[in-house]
Amino acid sequence: MNEPWMMLVVSCAVVLIGLMGVIFRQSLLVVLMSVELMLNAVNLSFVTFSKMHNSLDGQIAVLFVMTVAAAESAVGLGLVIALFRTLKTADSDQIQMLRD
Amino acid sequence: MIDWSFLAFIVFATIAIIGSLMVILQKTPVSSAFSLVLVFFSFAGLYAILGAHFIAALQILVYTGAIMVLFVFVIMLLGQDEKTSDLKESSFLFKGVTTLGALGLLSVLLLATLDAHEITAKGEYTEEKIKLMGGNLQAISEVLFKDYVFHFELVSFLILGSIVATVALAKRKNTYSGEYHE
């Protein structure tokens, strides 16, 4: 597998699909899932560049991104639960307390 | 002689892209979550093709093991299984502009990466050296605990902070003995 640009094409495509999910979906759960998609795609490009450079720093960065992603999804899901408890909804368009 | 890694790449890349499209297009959050499991497994396969075996194992352990269980638990707690989460109601102009912007961003990313193979700065960890050191895990742990040990400790503080934040967020407010009333 000596063609790293194909991996980078997959990574770009998944990043943009995740971005579309963040922009177009209402459900906060799916928005968080799309954020996870984007983080995974960035991890894939990290590993690809690490292989291209004959270096292991990219894979170490992937380790740190994974821990940050785990912490982020835990805090994000806690926020979703707290929002659902006060507003009885998990849609991003229903959260407009600052507008009223 | 068939190039097996290329064949595996085609399979995993197709599953990854179709699965991530399914994540954002499915109506119910549960089916999105299971499409996300598919995407995570195929990303683990892609990491294994690239020779990052430790990252591939960690992907399955952390993402499909921990994060997906968290997501499915929250879906169960919220009872969000019905088809309530539709696409956002936005104007046709907004959708068109956003799609054009995404396609432009994709072309910029592709233009930036298509000549990325002309890299001159090469590191020391070639495949032969990693094999000589005793495999991917041995090489990664040597780099991690020699050069990045301070970052490693900092990440443990981040995880501790996120545990405290999650407990404080998910705790029921009426168990406080303080003055807080909703």
Tab-separated table of C-alpha atoms in Angstrom:
chain	number	residue	atom	x	y	z
A	1	MET	CA	0.000	0.000	0.000
A	2	ASN	CA	2.296	2.725	-1.287
A	3	GLU	CA	-0.319	5.264	-2.263
A	4	PRO	CA	-0.976	7.516	0.725
A	5	TRP	CA	-3.126	9.974	-1.212
A	6	MET	CA	-5.979	7.450	-1.343
A	7	MET	CA	-6.052	7.295	2.460
A	8	LEU	CA	-6.058	11.104	2.495
A	9	VAL	CA	-9.005	11.167	0.072
A	10	VAL	CA	-10.962	8.881	2.433
A	11	SER	CA	-10.012	11.126	5.342
A	12	CYS	CA	-11.149	14.295	3.508
A	13	ALA	CA	-14.443	12.691	2.515
A	14	VAL	CA	-15.247	11.543	6.053
A	15	VAL	CA	-14.309	14.947	7.526
A	16	LEU	CA	-16.714	16.664	5.136
A	17	ILE	CA	-19.497	14.134	5.781
A	18	GLY	CA	-19.068	14.790	9.506
A	19	LEU	CA	-19.161	18.544	8.897
A	20	MET	CA	-22.414	18.152	6.963
A	21	GLY	CA	-23.837	16.158	9.860
A	22	VAL	CA	-22.896	18.881	12.341
A	23	ILE	CA	-24.465	21.567	10.141
A	24	PHE	CA	-27.651	19.836	9.013
A	25	ARG	CA	-28.806	17.592	11.844
A	26	GLN	CA	-31.011	18.781	14.686
A	27	SER	CA	-30.514	15.968	17.148
A	28	LEU	CA	-27.642	16.765	19.495
A	29	LEU	CA	-26.747	13.063	19.744
A	30	VAL	CA	-26.173	12.821	15.990
A	31	VAL	CA	-24.190	16.078	16.106
A	32	LEU	CA	-21.882	14.511	18.710
A	33	MET	CA	-21.569	11.379	16.551
A	34	SER	CA	-20.576	13.564	13.590
A	35	VAL	CA	-17.906	15.217	15.737
A	36	GLU	CA	-16.554	11.740	16.494
A	37	LEU	CA	-16.527	11.011	12.752
A	38	MET	CA	-14.457	14.126	12.077
A	39	LEU	CA	-11.998	13.254	14.858
A	40	ASN	CA	-11.590	9.750	13.417
A	41	ALA	CA	-10.895	11.098	9.950
A	42	VAL	CA	-8.235	13.432	11.345
A	43	ASN	CA	-6.704	10.446	13.151
A	44	LEU	CA	-6.543	8.581	9.850
A	45	SER	CA	-4.644	11.427	8.195
A	46	PHE	CA	-2.318	11.610	11.232
A	47	VAL	CA	-1.445	7.922	10.845
A	48	THR	CA	-1.013	8.288	7.080
A	49	PHE	CA	1.370	11.229	7.423
A	50	SER	CA	3.219	9.418	10.191
A	51	LYS	CA	3.819	6.498	7.820
A	52	MET	CA	4.863	8.850	5.014
A	53	HIS	CA	7.375	10.628	7.240
A	54	ASN	CA	8.796	7.416	8.739
A	55	SER	CA	8.018	8.918	12.119
A	56	LEU	CA	5.955	7.783	15.086
A	57	ASP	CA	4.924	11.230	16.336
A	58	GLY	CA	1.678	11.075	14.358
A	59	GLN	CA	0.637	7.872	16.087
A	60	ILE	CA	1.388	9.429	19.493
A	61	ALA	CA	-0.805	12.375	18.459
A	62	VAL	CA	-3.562	9.888	17.609
A	63	LEU	CA	-3.301	8.485	21.144
A	64	PHE	CA	-3.815	11.960	22.610
A	65	VAL	CA	-6.661	12.774	20.190
A	66	MET	CA	-8.384	9.543	21.248
A	67	THR	CA	-8.205	10.423	24.948
A	68	VAL	CA	-9.417	13.955	24.280
A	69	ALA	CA	-12.256	12.554	22.148
A	70	ALA	CA	-13.287	10.186	24.935
A	71	ALA	CA	-13.298	13.024	27.484
A	72	GLU	CA	-15.146	15.293	25.052
A	73	SER	CA	-17.875	12.772	24.312
A	74	ALA	CA	-18.350	12.051	28.031
A	75	VAL	CA	-18.740	15.754	28.853
A	76	GLY	CA	-20.879	16.342	25.741
A	77	LEU	CA	-23.262	13.514	26.572
A	78	GLY	CA	-23.462	14.798	30.152
A	79	LEU	CA	-24.433	18.196	28.744
A	80	VAL	CA	-27.078	16.562	26.530
A	81	ILE	CA	-28.535	14.760	29.552
A	82	ALA	CA	-28.607	17.985	31.597
A	83	LEU	CA	-30.266	19.856	28.709
A	84	PHE	CA	-32.819	17.100	28.239
A	85	ARG	CA	-33.650	17.218	31.931
A	86	THR	CA	-34.399	20.955	31.910
A	87	LEU	CA	-35.816	21.442	28.403
A	88	LYS	CA	-37.323	17.965	27.700
A	89	THR	CA	-35.746	17.989	24.257
A	90	ALA	CA	-32.480	17.112	22.589
A	91	ASP	CA	-32.916	19.222	19.456
A	92	SER	CA	-30.466	22.013	18.850
A	93	ASP	CA	-33.164	24.275	17.370
A	94	GLN	CA	-35.221	24.142	20.581
A	95	ILE	CA	-32.409	25.612	22.671
A	96	GLN	CA	-33.114	29.335	22.443
A	97	MET	CA	-33.197	30.599	25.992
A	98	LEU	CA	-30.819	33.444	25.130
A	99	ARG	CA	-33.103	34.655	22.341
A	100	ASP	CA	-36.161	35.079	24.594
B	1	MET	CA	-0.458	-11.935	-7.466
B	2	ILE	CA	-3.301	-9.909	-6.031
B	3	ASP	CA	-2.380	-6.929	-3.887
B	4	TRP	CA	-4.277	-7.956	-0.754
B	5	SER	CA	-3.666	-4.732	1.145
B	6	PHE	CA	-5.059	-2.720	-1.761
B	7	LEU	CA	-8.123	-4.973	-1.869
B	8	ALA	CA	-8.597	-4.571	1.885
B	9	PHE	CA	-8.184	-0.813	1.513
B	10	ILE	CA	-10.940	-0.672	-1.114
B	11	VAL	CA	-13.302	-2.710	1.085
B	12	PHE	CA	-12.625	-0.746	4.283
B	13	ALA	CA	-12.703	2.655	2.575
B	14	THR	CA	-16.041	1.874	0.918
B	15	ILE	CA	-17.510	0.700	4.228
B	16	ALA	CA	-16.148	3.811	5.977
B	17	ILE	CA	-17.619	6.300	3.507
B	18	ILE	CA	-20.991	4.552	3.112
B	19	GLY	CA	-21.229	4.066	6.884
B	20	SER	CA	-20.466	7.700	7.643
B	21	LEU	CA	-23.080	8.761	5.090
B	22	MET	CA	-25.521	6.460	6.883
B	23	VAL	CA	-24.626	8.060	10.241
B	24	ILE	CA	-25.851	11.461	9.120
B	25	LEU	CA	-28.747	10.243	6.940
B	26	GLN	CA	-30.487	7.726	9.237
B	27	LYS	CA	-33.674	8.890	10.906
B	28	THR	CA	-33.301	7.304	14.336
B	29	PRO	CA	-30.266	7.840	16.612
B	30	VAL	CA	-29.914	4.100	17.278
B	31	SER	CA	-29.328	3.279	13.617
B	32	SER	CA	-26.876	6.194	13.420
B	33	ALA	CA	-25.022	4.715	16.382
B	34	PHE	CA	-24.746	1.287	14.788
B	35	SER	CA	-23.571	2.785	11.488
B	36	LEU	CA	-20.941	4.585	13.569
B	37	VAL	CA	-19.784	1.201	14.930
B	38	LEU	CA	-19.336	0.062	11.314
B	39	VAL	CA	-17.280	3.171	10.538
B	40	PHE	CA	-15.073	2.665	13.612
B	41	PHE	CA	-14.354	-0.965	12.685
B	42	SER	CA	-13.418	-0.039	9.123
B	43	PHE	CA	-11.129	2.731	10.421
B	44	ALA	CA	-9.433	0.115	12.604
B	45	GLY	CA	-8.886	-1.922	9.438
B	46	LEU	CA	-7.381	1.099	7.684
B	47	TYR	CA	-4.980	1.669	10.605
B	48	ALA	CA	-3.940	-1.983	10.426
B	49	ILE	CA	-3.254	-1.612	6.692
B	50	LEU	CA	-1.018	1.382	7.452
B	51	GLY	CA	0.968	-0.694	9.959
B	52	ALA	CA	-0.315	1.073	13.075
B	53	HIS	CA	-1.450	-2.086	14.834
B	54	PHE	CA	-1.550	-0.580	18.317
B	55	ILE	CA	-3.745	2.284	17.119
B	56	ALA	CA	-6.038	-0.236	15.408
B	57	ALA	CA	-6.472	-2.231	18.619
B	58	LEU	CA	-6.983	0.974	20.595
B	59	GLN	CA	-9.592	2.155	18.095
B	60	ILE	CA	-11.685	-0.954	18.699
B	61	LEU	CA	-11.160	-0.829	22.481
B	62	VAL	CA	-11.779	2.891	23.037
B	63	TYR	CA	-14.225	3.827	20.306
B	64	THR	CA	-16.385	0.765	19.749
B	65	GLY	CA	-15.888	-0.425	23.316
B	66	ALA	CA	-16.242	2.688	25.439
B	67	ILE	CA	-17.602	5.613	23.449
B	68	MET	CA	-20.286	3.669	21.612
B	69	VAL	CA	-21.542	2.103	24.864
B	70	LEU	CA	-21.776	5.651	26.238
B	71	PHE	CA	-23.779	6.781	23.209
B	72	VAL	CA	-26.157	3.821	23.332
B	73	PHE	CA	-26.653	4.342	27.081
B	74	VAL	CA	-27.540	8.001	26.568
B	75	ILE	CA	-29.954	7.104	23.750
B	76	MET	CA	-31.577	4.620	26.145
B	77	LEU	CA	-31.737	7.204	28.963
B	78	LEU	CA	-33.277	9.879	26.783
B	79	GLY	CA	-35.735	7.529	25.060
B	80	GLN	CA	-34.884	9.119	21.724
B	81	ASP	CA	-35.686	6.066	19.674
B	82	GLU	CA	-38.563	7.519	17.663
B	83	LYS	CA	-38.094	9.318	14.382
B	84	THR	CA	-38.152	12.821	15.807
B	85	SER	CA	-34.764	14.043	14.697
B	86	ASP	CA	-35.260	15.135	11.142
B	87	LEU	CA	-33.008	17.295	9.072
B	88	LYS	CA	-32.975	20.960	9.961
B	89	GLU	CA	-35.590	23.095	8.245
B	90	SER	CA	-33.431	25.439	6.266
B	91	SER	CA	-33.936	27.328	3.041
B	92	PHE	CA	-32.904	25.919	-0.304
B	93	LEU	CA	-30.371	28.726	-0.717
B	94	PHE	CA	-28.690	27.856	2.573
B	95	LYS	CA	-28.451	24.176	1.625
B	96	GLY	CA	-27.037	25.017	-1.790
B	97	VAL	CA	-24.477	27.444	-0.411
B	98	THR	CA	-23.395	24.955	2.277
B	99	THR	CA	-23.074	22.099	-0.205
B	100	LEU	CA	-21.052	24.272	-2.568
B	101	GLY	CA	-18.860	25.362	0.328
B	102	ALA	CA	-18.279	21.745	1.350
B	103	LEU	CA	-17.389	20.750	-2.220
B	104	GLY	CA	-14.986	23.699	-2.448
B	105	LEU	CA	-13.403	22.693	0.844
B	106	LEU	CA	-13.098	19.109	-0.428
B	107	SER	CA	-11.358	20.265	-3.607
B	108	VAL	CA	-8.969	22.477	-1.606
B	109	LEU	CA	-8.151	19.555	0.702
B	110	LEU	CA	-7.619	17.229	-2.261
B	111	LEU	CA	-5.392	19.754	-4.059
B	112	ALA	CA	-3.393	20.157	-0.866
B	113	THR	CA	-2.965	16.426	-0.335
B	114	LEU	CA	-2.491	15.167	-3.895
B	115	ASP	CA	1.101	16.397	-4.030
B	116	ALA	CA	1.797	15.483	-0.432
B	117	HIS	CA	3.966	12.553	-1.512
B	118	GLU	CA	6.844	14.930	-2.207
B	119	ILE	CA	8.032	14.854	1.364
B	120	THR	CA	11.744	15.205	1.873
B	121	ALA	CA	12.052	15.227	5.662
B	122	LYS	CA	12.122	11.570	6.623
B	123	GLY	CA	12.230	10.373	10.210
B	124	GLU	CA	14.219	7.505	11.598
B	125	TYR	CA	11.428	4.984	12.221
B	126	THR	CA	11.376	3.010	8.998
B	127	GLU	CA	9.504	-0.273	8.778
B	128	GLU	CA	12.728	-2.262	9.135
B	129	LYS	CA	13.763	-0.371	12.259
B	130	ILE	CA	10.345	-0.842	13.868
B	131	LYS	CA	10.569	-4.566	13.091
B	132	LEU	CA	14.054	-4.630	14.596
B	133	MET	CA	12.856	-2.835	17.736
B	134	GLY	CA	10.265	-5.542	18.323
B	135	GLY	CA	7.130	-4.273	16.667
B	136	ASN	CA	4.840	-1.270	16.537
B	137	LEU	CA	3.815	-1.374	20.211
B	138	GLN	CA	7.423	-1.467	21.436
B	139	ALA	CA	8.429	1.471	19.219
B	140	ILE	CA	5.366	3.550	20.192
B	141	SER	CA	5.846	2.960	23.899
B	142	GLU	CA	9.504	3.938	23.701
B	143	VAL	CA	8.649	7.204	21.953
B	144	LEU	CA	5.674	7.843	24.269
B	145	PHE	CA	7.536	7.332	27.536
B	146	LYS	CA	10.762	9.031	26.455
B	147	ASP	CA	9.724	12.117	24.493
B	148	TYR	CA	6.060	12.552	25.411
B	149	VAL	CA	5.889	11.524	29.046
B	150	PHE	CA	4.935	15.028	30.247
B	151	HIS	CA	2.059	15.195	27.750
B	152	PHE	CA	0.981	11.746	28.905
B	153	GLU	CA	0.717	12.955	32.503
B	154	LEU	CA	-1.153	16.098	31.405
B	155	VAL	CA	-3.715	13.940	29.562
B	156	SER	CA	-4.371	12.036	32.794
B	157	PHE	CA	-5.255	15.358	34.452
B	158	LEU	CA	-7.617	16.109	31.547
B	159	ILE	CA	-9.401	12.788	32.056
B	160	LEU	CA	-9.694	13.437	35.802
B	161	GLY	CA	-11.202	16.855	35.110
B	162	SER	CA	-13.663	15.449	32.609
B	163	ILE	CA	-14.800	12.787	35.101
B	164	VAL	CA	-15.530	15.488	37.683
B	165	ALA	CA	-17.287	17.660	35.082
B	166	THR	CA	-19.463	14.798	33.854
B	167	VAL	CA	-20.542	13.828	37.355
B	168	ALA	CA	-21.331	17.472	38.182
B	169	LEU	CA	-23.360	17.832	34.961
B	170	ALA	CA	-25.315	14.606	35.163
B	171	LYS	CA	-26.095	14.879	38.872
B	172	ARG	CA	-29.698	15.659	39.743
B	173	LYS	CA	-30.004	19.201	40.992
B	174	ASN	CA	-32.604	18.459	43.712
B	175	THR	CA	-30.103	16.391	45.660
B	176	TYR	CA	-28.188	19.539	46.507
B	177	SER	CA	-28.732	20.825	50.028
B	178	GLY	CA	-27.923	24.355	48.887
B	179	GLU	CA	-30.108	27.256	47.858
B	180	TYR	CA	-30.491	26.245	44.221
B	181	HIS	CA	-34.129	26.044	43.087
B	182	GLU	CA	-35.226	25.633	39.516
